[in-house]
Each structure stands twice: as C-alpha cells, then as structure tokens.
mmCIF file of C-alpha atoms in Angstrom:
data_model
loop_
_atom_site.group_PDB
_atom_site.id
_atom_site.type_symbol
_atom_site.label_atom_id
_atom_site.label_comp_id
_atom_site.label_asym_id
_atom_site.label_seq_id
_atom_site.Cartn_x
_atom_site.Cartn_y
_atom_site.Cartn_z
ATOM 1 C CA MET A 1 43.753 35.679 -10.359
ATOM 2 C CA ASN A 2 46.791 34.258 -12.134
ATOM 3 C CA ARG A 3 47.136 33.585 -15.853
ATOM 4 C CA PHE A 4 46.707 29.825 -15.605
ATOM 5 C CA GLU A 5 43.263 30.126 -14.065
ATOM 6 C CA ASP A 6 42.353 32.678 -16.739
ATOM 7 C CA ASP A 7 43.757 30.383 -19.403
ATOM 8 C CA ILE A 8 42.633 26.994 -18.221
ATOM 9 C CA LEU A 9 40.156 26.952 -15.343
ATOM 10 C CA GLN A 10 38.108 29.888 -16.606
ATOM 11 C CA SER A 11 38.540 29.612 -20.347
ATOM 12 C CA MET A 12 37.487 25.943 -20.515
ATOM 13 C CA PRO A 13 33.865 25.825 -19.375
ATOM 14 C CA GLN A 14 33.684 22.030 -19.827
ATOM 15 C CA LEU A 15 36.079 21.681 -16.889
ATOM 16 C CA LYS A 16 33.269 22.930 -14.659
ATOM 17 C CA GLU A 17 30.993 20.159 -15.818
ATOM 18 C CA MET A 18 30.974 16.912 -13.906
ATOM 19 C CA PRO A 19 32.442 14.205 -16.151
ATOM 20 C CA TYR A 20 30.294 11.391 -14.850
ATOM 21 C CA ASP A 21 27.241 9.540 -16.112
ATOM 22 C CA LEU A 22 24.517 8.448 -13.763
ATOM 23 C CA PRO A 23 22.197 5.451 -13.762
ATOM 24 C CA GLU A 24 19.052 6.283 -15.731
ATOM 25 C CA GLY A 25 16.374 8.067 -13.718
ATOM 26 C CA TYR A 26 18.700 8.126 -10.711
ATOM 27 C CA PHE A 27 17.645 11.477 -9.247
ATOM 28 C CA ASP A 28 13.925 10.775 -9.637
ATOM 29 C CA SER A 29 14.183 7.427 -7.886
ATOM 30 C CA LEU A 30 16.477 8.861 -5.209
ATOM 31 C CA LYS A 31 14.022 11.677 -4.486
ATOM 32 C CA LYS A 32 11.141 9.203 -4.207
ATOM 33 C CA GLU A 33 13.228 6.927 -1.979
ATOM 34 C CA LEU A 34 14.154 9.816 0.333
ATOM 35 C CA GLN A 35 10.588 11.040 0.584
ATOM 36 C CA THR A 36 9.305 7.505 1.283
ATOM 37 C CA GLU A 37 12.002 6.922 3.884
ATOM 38 C CA VAL A 38 11.070 10.099 5.707
ATOM 39 C CA ARG A 39 7.372 9.262 5.535
ATOM 40 C CA GLN A 40 8.168 5.924 7.210
ATOM 41 C CA ASN A 41 10.350 7.775 9.702
ATOM 42 C CA THR A 42 7.428 10.060 10.439
ATOM 43 C CA LEU A 43 4.955 7.225 10.748
ATOM 44 C CA GLN A 44 7.133 5.009 12.887
ATOM 45 C CA PRO A 45 7.093 7.298 15.934
ATOM 46 C CA GLN A 46 3.286 7.544 15.631
ATOM 47 C CA PHE A 47 3.054 3.758 15.501
ATOM 48 C CA ARG A 48 5.423 3.492 18.456
ATOM 49 C CA GLN A 49 3.333 6.000 20.403
ATOM 50 C CA LYS A 50 0.159 4.027 19.642
ATOM 51 C CA LEU A 51 1.845 0.782 20.604
ATOM 52 C CA ALA A 52 3.086 2.347 23.851
ATOM 53 C CA SER A 53 -0.406 3.580 24.733
ATOM 54 C CA TYR A 54 -1.913 0.150 23.949
ATOM 55 C CA LEU A 55 0.756 -1.517 26.049
ATOM 56 C CA SER A 56 0.189 0.850 28.968
ATOM 57 C CA LEU A 57 -3.570 0.199 28.733
ATOM 58 C CA ALA A 58 -2.932 -3.545 28.697
ATOM 59 C CA ALA A 59 -0.551 -3.210 31.662
ATOM 60 C CA MET A 60 -3.164 -1.193 33.551
ATOM 61 C CA PHE A 61 -5.807 -3.844 32.810
ATOM 62 C CA VAL A 62 -3.493 -6.610 34.020
ATOM 63 C CA MET A 63 -2.755 -4.631 37.195
ATOM 64 C CA ILE A 64 -6.462 -4.089 37.859
ATOM 65 C CA VAL A 65 -7.224 -7.796 37.330
ATOM 66 C CA ALA A 66 -4.277 -8.815 39.521
ATOM 67 C CA ALA A 67 -5.264 -6.378 42.270
ATOM 68 C CA GLY A 68 -8.899 -7.526 42.056
ATOM 69 C CA GLY A 69 -7.829 -11.161 42.239
ATOM 70 C CA PHE A 70 -5.592 -10.417 45.214
ATOM 71 C CA PHE A 71 -8.363 -8.664 47.164
ATOM 72 C CA LEU A 72 -10.901 -11.329 46.230
ATOM 73 C CA GLU A 73 -8.558 -14.020 47.471
ATOM 74 C CA LYS A 74 -7.945 -12.061 50.685
ATOM 75 C CA SER A 75 -11.662 -11.596 51.353
ATOM 76 C CA THR A 76 -12.425 -15.279 50.604
ATOM 77 C CA GLU A 77 -9.619 -16.308 52.916
ATOM 78 C CA LYS A 78 -11.043 -14.071 55.640
ATOM 79 C CA GLN A 79 -14.521 -15.579 55.175
ATOM 80 C CA GLU A 80 -13.185 -19.115 55.544
ATOM 81 C CA LEU A 81 -11.276 -18.177 58.660
ATOM 82 C CA THR A 82 -14.367 -16.607 60.160
ATOM 83 C CA GLN A 83 -16.331 -19.786 59.573
ATOM 84 C CA GLU A 84 -13.565 -21.907 61.020
ATOM 85 C CA ASP A 85 -13.247 -19.603 63.970
ATOM 86 C CA PHE A 86 -16.955 -19.849 64.442
ATOM 87 C CA LEU A 87 -16.903 -23.636 64.333
ATOM 88 C CA ILE A 88 -13.930 -23.900 66.659
ATOM 89 C CA PHE A 89 -15.013 -21.414 69.269
ATOM 90 C CA SER A 90 -18.751 -21.925 69.319
ATOM 91 C CA ASP A 91 -19.403 -25.217 71.098
ATOM 92 C CA ASP A 92 -23.150 -24.771 70.852
ATOM 93 C CA PHE A 93 -23.012 -24.547 67.096
ATOM 94 C CA LEU A 94 -20.684 -27.522 66.971
ATOM 95 C CA TYR A 95 -23.007 -29.469 69.225
ATOM 96 C CA LEU A 96 -26.002 -28.581 67.094
ATOM 97 C CA THR A 97 -24.063 -29.351 64.005
ATOM 98 C CA TYR A 98 -23.061 -32.678 65.475
ATOM 99 C CA TYR A 99 -26.609 -33.643 66.155
ATOM 100 C CA GLU A 100 -27.851 -32.365 62.865
ATOM 101 C CA SER A 101 -25.224 -34.186 60.917
ATOM 102 C CA ASP A 102 -25.547 -37.237 63.081
ATOM 103 C CA ALA A 103 -29.264 -37.317 62.475
ATOM 104 C CA GLU A 104 -28.615 -36.918 58.814
ATOM 105 C CA ALA A 105 -25.866 -39.532 58.864
ATOM 106 C CA SER A 106 -27.982 -42.027 60.714
ATOM 107 C CA ALA A 107 -31.054 -41.550 58.579
ATOM 108 C CA GLY A 108 -32.349 -44.942 57.454
ATOM 109 C CA ILE A 109 -30.231 -46.892 60.004
ATOM 110 C CA GLU A 110 -32.012 -48.887 62.704
ATOM 111 C CA GLU A 111 -31.349 -47.977 66.355
ATOM 112 C CA GLU A 112 -30.394 -51.559 67.131
ATOM 113 C CA ASP A 113 -27.663 -51.498 64.505
ATOM 114 C CA ILE A 114 -26.249 -48.340 66.070
ATOM 115 C CA ILE A 115 -26.258 -49.862 69.553
ATOM 116 C CA GLU A 116 -24.549 -52.989 68.233
ATOM 117 C CA TYR A 117 -21.915 -50.857 66.594
ATOM 118 C CA LEU A 118 -21.335 -48.848 69.786
ATOM 119 C CA ILE A 119 -20.989 -52.044 71.859
ATOM 120 C CA TYR A 120 -18.609 -53.398 69.216
ATOM 121 C CA THR A 121 -16.417 -50.268 69.439
ATOM 122 C CA GLY A 122 -16.245 -50.628 73.259
ATOM 123 C CA VAL A 123 -18.801 -48.078 74.465
ATOM 124 C CA SER A 124 -20.281 -49.193 77.765
ATOM 125 C CA ALA A 125 -23.968 -50.043 78.056
ATOM 126 C CA ASP A 126 -24.356 -47.334 80.748
ATOM 127 C CA SER A 127 -23.061 -44.681 78.436
ATOM 128 C CA ILE A 128 -25.386 -45.820 75.696
ATOM 129 C CA GLU A 129 -28.322 -45.625 78.034
ATOM 130 C CA HIS A 130 -27.201 -42.156 79.165
ATOM 131 C CA TYR A 131 -27.035 -40.788 75.592
ATOM 132 C CA LYS A 132 -30.359 -42.446 74.700
ATOM 133 C CA GLN A 133 -32.055 -40.435 77.479
ATOM 134 C CA MET B 1 9.905 25.297 -4.792
ATOM 135 C CA THR B 2 11.768 28.415 -3.635
ATOM 136 C CA ASN B 3 13.737 28.673 -0.400
ATOM 137 C CA ASN B 4 11.151 31.115 0.969
ATOM 138 C CA GLU B 5 8.322 28.664 0.274
ATOM 139 C CA ILE B 6 10.254 25.874 2.017
ATOM 140 C CA ILE B 7 10.915 28.122 5.033
ATOM 141 C CA ARG B 8 7.257 29.160 5.183
ATOM 142 C CA LEU B 9 6.205 25.490 5.262
ATOM 143 C CA GLN B 10 8.804 24.718 7.915
ATOM 144 C CA GLN B 11 7.635 27.604 10.091
ATOM 145 C CA ALA B 12 4.004 26.521 9.671
ATOM 146 C CA GLY B 13 4.956 23.076 11.009
ATOM 147 C CA GLU B 14 4.469 21.405 7.625
ATOM 148 C CA LEU B 15 7.783 19.599 8.020
ATOM 149 C CA GLU B 16 7.185 16.783 5.578
ATOM 150 C CA LYS B 17 6.222 19.190 2.803
ATOM 151 C CA ALA B 18 9.187 21.419 3.635
ATOM 152 C CA PHE B 19 11.472 18.401 3.530
ATOM 153 C CA ASN B 20 10.061 17.304 0.182
ATOM 154 C CA GLY B 21 10.814 20.799 -1.071
ATOM 155 C CA ILE B 22 14.413 20.509 0.094
ATOM 156 C CA VAL B 23 14.731 17.112 -1.602
ATOM 157 C CA GLU B 24 13.342 18.513 -4.863
ATOM 158 C CA THR B 25 15.550 21.598 -4.750
ATOM 159 C CA TYR B 26 18.838 20.287 -3.397
ATOM 160 C CA THR B 27 19.239 16.598 -4.275
ATOM 161 C CA GLU B 28 21.223 17.164 -7.469
ATOM 162 C CA ARG B 29 23.380 19.962 -6.079
ATOM 163 C CA LEU B 30 24.222 18.022 -2.955
ATOM 164 C CA TYR B 31 24.885 14.865 -4.940
ATOM 165 C CA TRP B 32 27.583 16.575 -7.009
ATOM 166 C CA HIS B 33 28.931 18.423 -3.977
ATOM 167 C CA VAL B 34 29.445 15.092 -2.184
ATOM 168 C CA ARG B 35 30.517 13.201 -5.302
ATOM 169 C CA ARG B 36 33.425 15.602 -5.914
ATOM 170 C CA PHE B 37 34.800 14.575 -2.524
ATOM 171 C CA LEU B 38 34.075 10.852 -2.524
ATOM 172 C CA CYS B 39 34.752 10.036 -6.206
ATOM 173 C CA SER B 40 32.323 7.127 -6.076
ATOM 174 C CA HIS B 41 28.685 6.952 -7.063
ATOM 175 C CA GLU B 42 27.881 4.200 -4.546
ATOM 176 C CA ASP B 43 29.507 5.972 -1.584
ATOM 177 C CA THR B 44 27.862 9.243 -2.585
ATOM 178 C CA ASN B 45 24.462 7.590 -2.841
ATOM 179 C CA ASP B 46 24.810 6.061 0.647
ATOM 180 C CA LEU B 47 26.115 9.223 2.258
ATOM 181 C CA LEU B 48 23.497 11.386 0.569
ATOM 182 C CA GLN B 49 20.746 9.332 2.208
ATOM 183 C CA ASP B 50 22.395 9.831 5.601
ATOM 184 C CA ILE B 51 22.664 13.550 4.891
ATOM 185 C CA PHE B 52 18.987 13.866 4.048
ATOM 186 C CA ILE B 53 17.977 11.888 7.121
ATOM 187 C CA LYS B 54 20.085 14.319 9.163
ATOM 188 C CA ILE B 55 18.422 17.258 7.421
ATOM 189 C CA TRP B 56 15.009 15.762 8.199
ATOM 190 C CA ARG B 57 15.868 15.239 11.876
ATOM 191 C CA SER B 58 17.253 18.776 12.210
ATOM 192 C CA LEU B 59 14.551 20.490 10.180
ATOM 193 C CA SER B 60 12.324 21.337 13.138
ATOM 194 C CA SER B 61 15.269 23.113 14.812
ATOM 195 C CA PHE B 62 16.042 25.338 11.793
ATOM 196 C CA ARG B 63 15.505 28.866 13.099
ATOM 197 C CA GLY B 64 16.175 30.801 9.914
ATOM 198 C CA GLU B 65 19.237 32.495 11.401
ATOM 199 C CA SER B 66 21.224 31.398 8.348
ATOM 200 C CA GLN B 67 20.068 31.017 4.773
ATOM 201 C CA LEU B 68 18.404 27.703 4.037
ATOM 202 C CA TYR B 69 20.919 26.702 1.401
ATOM 203 C CA THR B 70 23.957 27.445 3.586
ATOM 204 C CA TRP B 71 22.301 25.414 6.372
ATOM 205 C CA VAL B 72 21.723 22.498 3.978
ATOM 206 C CA TYR B 73 25.263 22.757 2.574
ATOM 207 C CA ARG B 74 26.739 22.912 6.089
ATOM 208 C CA ILE B 75 25.075 19.637 7.074
ATOM 209 C CA ALA B 76 26.174 17.989 3.830
ATOM 210 C CA THR B 77 29.731 19.303 4.147
ATOM 211 C CA ASN B 78 30.132 18.237 7.770
ATOM 212 C CA GLU B 79 28.829 14.755 7.039
ATOM 213 C CA THR B 80 31.114 14.450 4.017
ATOM 214 C CA LEU B 81 34.201 15.588 5.930
ATOM 215 C CA ASN B 82 33.399 13.181 8.763
ATOM 216 C CA HIS B 83 33.052 10.385 6.228
ATOM 217 C CA LEU B 84 36.388 11.319 4.638
ATOM 218 C CA ARG B 85 38.113 11.374 8.029
ATOM 219 C CA LYS B 86 36.931 7.827 8.642
ATOM 220 C CA GLN B 87 38.235 6.829 5.203
ATOM 221 C CA ARG B 88 41.534 8.561 5.962
ATOM 222 C CA ARG B 89 41.918 6.537 9.156
ATOM 223 C CA ASN B 90 41.289 3.364 7.154
ATOM 224 C CA SER B 91 43.799 4.443 4.498
ATOM 225 C CA ILE B 92 46.458 4.932 7.206
ATOM 226 C CA ILE B 93 45.808 1.374 8.352
ATOM 227 C CA GLU B 94 46.153 0.222 4.730
ATOM 228 C CA MET B 95 49.425 2.216 4.469
ATOM 229 C CA CYS B 96 48.357 4.311 1.480
ATOM 230 C CA SER B 97 47.286 7.938 1.078
ATOM 231 C CA LEU B 98 43.663 8.886 0.656
ATOM 232 C CA SER B 99 44.500 10.968 -2.445
ATOM 233 C CA ASP B 100 45.982 7.842 -4.078
ATOM 234 C CA ILE B 101 42.815 5.902 -3.268
ATOM 235 C CA MET B 102 40.688 8.701 -4.748
ATOM 236 C CA ALA B 103 42.880 8.915 -7.873
ATOM 237 C CA GLN B 104 42.450 5.173 -8.324
ATOM 238 C CA ARG B 105 38.696 5.549 -7.933
ATOM 239 C CA ILE B 106 38.638 8.214 -10.656
ATOM 240 C CA ASP B 107 40.636 5.961 -12.988
ATOM 241 C CA ASP B 108 38.410 2.952 -12.279
ATOM 242 C CA ASP B 109 35.089 4.810 -12.247
ATOM 243 C CA PRO B 110 32.745 3.112 -14.749
ATOM 244 C CA TYR B 111 30.623 6.286 -14.887
ATOM 245 C CA PHE B 112 33.503 8.576 -15.978
ATOM 246 C CA ASN B 113 32.743 10.106 -19.363
ATOM 247 C CA GLY B 114 35.116 13.091 -19.530
ATOM 248 C CA ASN B 115 38.394 13.845 -21.275
ATOM 249 C CA GLU B 116 41.930 13.518 -19.906
ATOM 250 C CA MET B 117 42.054 17.136 -18.786
ATOM 251 C CA GLN B 118 38.926 16.653 -16.710
ATOM 252 C CA ARG B 119 40.321 13.428 -15.257
ATOM 253 C CA GLU B 120 43.574 15.138 -14.244
ATOM 254 C CA LEU B 121 41.740 18.157 -12.855
ATOM 255 C CA HIS B 122 39.728 15.898 -10.521
ATOM 256 C CA LYS B 123 42.828 13.981 -9.486
ATOM 257 C CA ALA B 124 44.625 17.276 -8.784
ATOM 258 C CA ILE B 125 41.701 18.400 -6.635
ATOM 259 C CA GLN B 126 42.047 15.208 -4.585
ATOM 260 C CA ARG B 127 45.666 16.078 -3.846
ATOM 261 C CA LEU B 128 44.694 19.401 -2.227
ATOM 262 C CA PRO B 129 44.536 19.757 1.547
ATOM 263 C CA GLU B 130 41.011 19.420 2.917
ATOM 264 C CA LYS B 131 40.227 23.117 3.364
ATOM 265 C CA GLN B 132 41.601 24.094 -0.058
ATOM 266 C CA ARG B 133 39.629 21.285 -1.681
ATOM 267 C CA LEU B 134 36.508 22.451 0.092
ATOM 268 C CA VAL B 135 36.778 26.085 -0.971
ATOM 269 C CA PHE B 136 37.891 25.194 -4.500
ATOM 270 C CA ASN B 137 34.919 22.867 -5.071
ATOM 271 C CA MET B 138 32.354 25.308 -3.715
ATOM 272 C CA ARG B 139 33.834 28.344 -5.454
ATOM 273 C CA TYR B 140 34.821 26.850 -8.794
ATOM 274 C CA PHE B 141 32.032 24.326 -9.419
ATOM 275 C CA ASP B 142 29.117 25.671 -7.385
ATOM 276 C CA ASP B 143 29.900 29.398 -7.851
ATOM 277 C CA LEU B 144 29.180 30.102 -4.193
ATOM 278 C CA LYS B 145 30.078 33.502 -2.771
ATOM 279 C CA TYR B 146 32.952 33.677 -0.304
ATOM 280 C CA GLU B 147 30.515 35.006 2.322
ATOM 281 C CA ASP B 148 28.315 31.939 1.929
ATOM 282 C CA ILE B 149 31.276 29.554 1.971
ATOM 283 C CA ALA B 150 32.422 31.331 5.146
ATOM 284 C CA GLU B 151 29.016 30.663 6.713
ATOM 285 C CA ILE B 152 29.092 27.005 5.655
ATOM 286 C CA THR B 153 32.649 26.290 6.780
ATOM 287 C CA GLY B 154 32.907 28.685 9.727
ATOM 288 C CA THR B 155 36.056 30.258 8.218
ATOM 289 C CA SER B 156 36.809 33.928 7.536
ATOM 290 C CA VAL B 157 36.431 35.285 4.013
ATOM 291 C CA GLY B 158 40.116 36.328 3.982
ATOM 292 C CA ALA B 159 41.276 32.822 4.861
ATOM 293 C CA LEU B 160 39.003 31.356 2.182
ATOM 294 C CA LYS B 161 40.377 33.674 -0.494
ATOM 295 C CA ALA B 162 43.917 32.685 0.454
ATOM 296 C CA SER B 163 42.979 28.984 0.390
ATOM 297 C CA TYR B 164 41.346 29.330 -3.033
ATOM 298 C CA HIS B 165 44.409 31.109 -4.396
ATOM 299 C CA HIS B 166 46.713 28.341 -3.090
ATOM 300 C CA ALA B 167 44.383 25.693 -4.503
ATOM 301 C CA CYS B 168 44.413 27.277 -7.974
ATOM 302 C CA THR B 169 48.192 27.573 -7.906
ATOM 303 C CA LYS B 170 48.650 23.895 -6.972
ATOM 304 C CA ILE B 171 46.191 22.731 -9.600
ATOM 305 C CA LYS B 172 47.929 24.886 -12.191
ATOM 306 C CA THR B 173 51.306 23.387 -11.305
ATOM 307 C CA ASP B 174 49.948 19.832 -11.454
ATOM 308 C CA MET B 175 48.217 20.388 -14.770
ATOM 309 C CA GLU B 176 51.275 22.095 -16.274
ATOM 310 C CA ASN B 177 53.420 19.152 -15.239
ATOM 311 C CA ILE B 178 51.102 16.789 -17.067
ATOM 312 C CA PHE B 179 50.063 18.732 -20.173
ATOM 313 C CA LEU B 180 52.822 21.237 -20.939
#
C-alpha cells in the first residue's frame, strides 16, 4: 500500500468512523418496525388464505342453492305440465270436473233461474230438456 | 444471535425467528453500508426497509451455499446499486452528475457531525467509479476480506485488489489537492 494510505487512511482511525448523527433510538425503532412489518406480511397470506376458503365455501353454497332452485323449478314445471296434459287429453276427467264444478257453482241456485238464464242466452228448449234428462 | 443460530432457525423452518435474528444482527451494519452510498438518512431508511423485505422474501430459499453475511450483504448491495442507477438516470435528465448531487447532500446533511477531512473523504468516495467505491467502502470501513467481497460482488479477488488500489490512489490525490 502506498504512503498516503499509511499516512492518512490508516493512521487516522477517526476517518473510519461514520460522521453522522442519527435520530434518537433510531435503530431500536427501525428493528421493531421491520419485525412488525414482517409479522403483518406473514399474517396477511394466512388471512388471504382464510378469506379464499370462506369465499370458495360461500360460492359452493350459492351454487348448491342455485342448482337446487333450478331442479325444483324444473320438477314443478313438469308437474304442472302433467296436470295440464291430463286435463287436456282426458275428456272423462274434464267431463267429471265440469259436472263437479258445475254442481258446486250452481249450489244454492234454483233450477228455474238456470233455465231462465239458458233461454236468455239462446239455448233452445229442446236442448234444455235433453240435458235435464 | 450468531450466524449459526440464525441458520439453524432458518433450516428448522422458524423463518420469523431467523429473520428477527438477521434484523438484530445486521440492521446497523447494513444501514451504514447503504448510507455510505446514498448520503441521505431518509433515502437509506426507505431503502433499508425494502432490503429487509427482500431478505424476508428470499429467506426460505437460502440454501447455506454462501455465508449468511455475504448473502445478506449481496442483497443489500444489489438493491443499493439498483437504487443508485435509478438516481443516475434521473441525474442525467437533470443534467448534473450523481457525484455532484451526493457532494451536495453531504454538505447539506443536517446529521453530519464530522470534521472537514471526513467530509472531503466522503465526497472523494462519491467521485469514485461504482466498483471502486464498492470495494473501498467494504474493505476500508467494514474490514471485509477480499474473498468475501468477491463473493458479494461476483468479482475476482485480483480485480478487487486492483480496484481498491486505484480507489486509494484517487482519494489520496483528491485529499492532497485539498489539504496539502
């Protein structure tokens, strides 16, 4: 090594010292800050994982409810169609239904009133007699 | 906490404890290592936090192929040099040299408490090329071995010795011009 380093850089130990002050307690607070930051960094992924699992559970629940609702709707729809089909294609049932409902509808109404109504709506007397039999 | 204790914790998967050990052991050394390059307490404080976050994120991948302290220094050095390169790009835009900006920072630093010789030494260091500054700081201030500096910087020991010699010569010339 040359003379200057021997004379200056090596012979003046204070040159090796850092000529700067620091805010009071800086290193202690920095260490705490770093350790806290990392703890949060460590916890955050755990929280994210938990949140993701809760969200996937919620999504699964929603899917199950939606699928259940869809199938329920389908089966209800099918039931209604079956009844309609039954009503449309079974004349006997319709006939029976007609009479049943007619009997129910005409409950408490006098026969004379019905005949008057039928004459009023243009039904012939022969037809009335025929249905009466 | 010793380096071996930190490594044992890291290998046992106790990463948070290992990290806390690194923080306890290296915060001050890394602070001054970075501060010598950035010449600003605020910038050093910000960058040091980034460095430790990087250390934390890389800790699980530390395989013990290098010494712990050269691994820690390598991360700190790379981050610091990257930061300086960004500052250099900004200084080009502002049409002034980075060494002038650093010299101004040293002059304006409210935390400076040294004498004129110390002030001029730190300004002279800022005028060195990057590699010479790197080896001078680690050799002169931190007393690191050339072999360890070689591991940190990825440079051969011979090249480092040559760089250190050139750095000392330039600093000597600068100081002589000012004080003799």
